[in-house]
Amino acid sequence: MNGGVTGISDYKLRNDDFTWFPDLNIGGRRVGLFSLGGDACDTIVESGRAFVFTDVALGRLDDDVTENCNRAIAFTRATIDLMPR
């Protein structure tokens, strides 16, 4: 995987300064959900030996990431079947 990271669990350990939300299961696949701060919300999916990220940020100074997380989840849900396993 990227930079010696061996999956979502390892990615989460190496990035423990992110705000992590409970993992999701979309299409039978594990999806990590996190915020880097501000109004940004991201999903992460394993695809082969890589990760696919979906990032939604509107650049607002708002700590409520609910709307942006819902958008990131919706986009991931719409595209996950196109991501190689």
Coordinates of C-alpha atoms in Angstrom, one line a residue:
M1 CA 0.0 0.0 0.0
N2 CA 0.9 3.7 0.0
G3 CA 4.1 4.5 1.9
G4 CA 4.2 1.2 3.6
V5 CA 0.6 1.5 4.9
T6 CA -1.1 -1.9 4.9
G7 CA -4.8 -1.1 5.0
I8 CA -7.3 1.3 6.5
S9 CA -6.6 0.2 10.0
D10 CA -2.9 1.0 9.6
Y11 CA -3.8 4.3 7.9
K12 CA -5.9 5.2 10.8
L13 CA -3.1 4.4 13.3
R14 CA -0.6 6.5 11.3
N15 CA -3.1 9.4 11.1
D16 CA -4.5 9.4 14.6
D17 CA -4.6 13.3 14.6
F18 CA -7.5 13.1 12.2
T19 CA -11.1 13.0 13.6
W20 CA -12.2 9.5 12.8
F21 CA -15.9 8.5 12.7
P22 CA -17.2 5.0 12.7
D23 CA -16.4 2.9 9.6
L24 CA -19.1 2.2 7.1
N25 CA -19.9 -0.8 5.0
I26 CA -20.8 0.1 1.5
G27 CA -21.2 -2.5 -1.2
G28 CA -19.6 -5.1 1.2
R29 CA -16.5 -2.9 1.5
R30 CA -15.0 -1.1 4.5
V31 CA -15.1 2.6 4.2
G32 CA -13.3 4.9 6.6
L33 CA -14.8 8.3 7.4
F34 CA -12.7 11.2 8.8
S35 CA -12.3 14.9 9.0
L36 CA -9.0 16.9 8.7
G37 CA -10.6 19.9 10.4
G38 CA -12.6 22.9 9.2
D39 CA -15.5 21.7 7.2
A40 CA -13.6 18.9 5.3
C41 CA -14.9 15.3 5.4
D42 CA -13.3 12.4 3.6
T43 CA -13.9 8.8 2.9
I44 CA -11.2 6.2 2.2
V45 CA -11.6 2.9 0.4
E46 CA -9.0 0.2 -0.3
S47 CA -8.6 -0.5 -4.1
G48 CA -6.0 -3.0 -5.0
R49 CA -2.8 -1.8 -3.5
A50 CA -4.0 1.8 -3.3
F51 CA -6.5 4.0 -1.5
V52 CA -9.3 6.0 -3.1
F53 CA -10.2 9.2 -1.2
T54 CA -13.3 11.3 -1.6
D55 CA -12.9 14.8 -0.1
V56 CA -15.7 17.3 0.3
A57 CA -14.8 20.8 1.6
L58 CA -16.5 24.0 1.0
G59 CA -13.9 26.2 2.7
R60 CA -16.2 27.4 5.4
L61 CA -15.1 28.0 9.0
D62 CA -17.6 25.5 10.3
D63 CA -16.8 22.6 12.5
D64 CA -20.1 20.8 11.6
V65 CA -19.1 18.4 8.9
T66 CA -22.4 16.5 8.8
E67 CA -23.5 17.9 5.4
N68 CA -20.1 17.4 3.8
C69 CA -19.8 13.9 5.3
N70 CA -23.2 13.0 3.8
R71 CA -22.0 14.3 0.4
A72 CA -18.7 12.3 0.6
I73 CA -20.6 9.2 1.6
A74 CA -23.1 9.7 -1.3
F75 CA -20.4 10.1 -3.8
T76 CA -18.5 7.0 -2.5
R77 CA -21.7 5.0 -2.6
A78 CA -22.3 6.1 -6.2
T79 CA -18.8 5.1 -7.3
I80 CA -17.6 2.3 -5.2
D81 CA -18.7 -0.4 -7.7
L82 CA -16.3 1.2 -10.2
M83 CA -13.3 0.9 -7.8
P84 CA -11.3 -2.3 -8.3
R85 CA -11.1 -4.5 -5.2

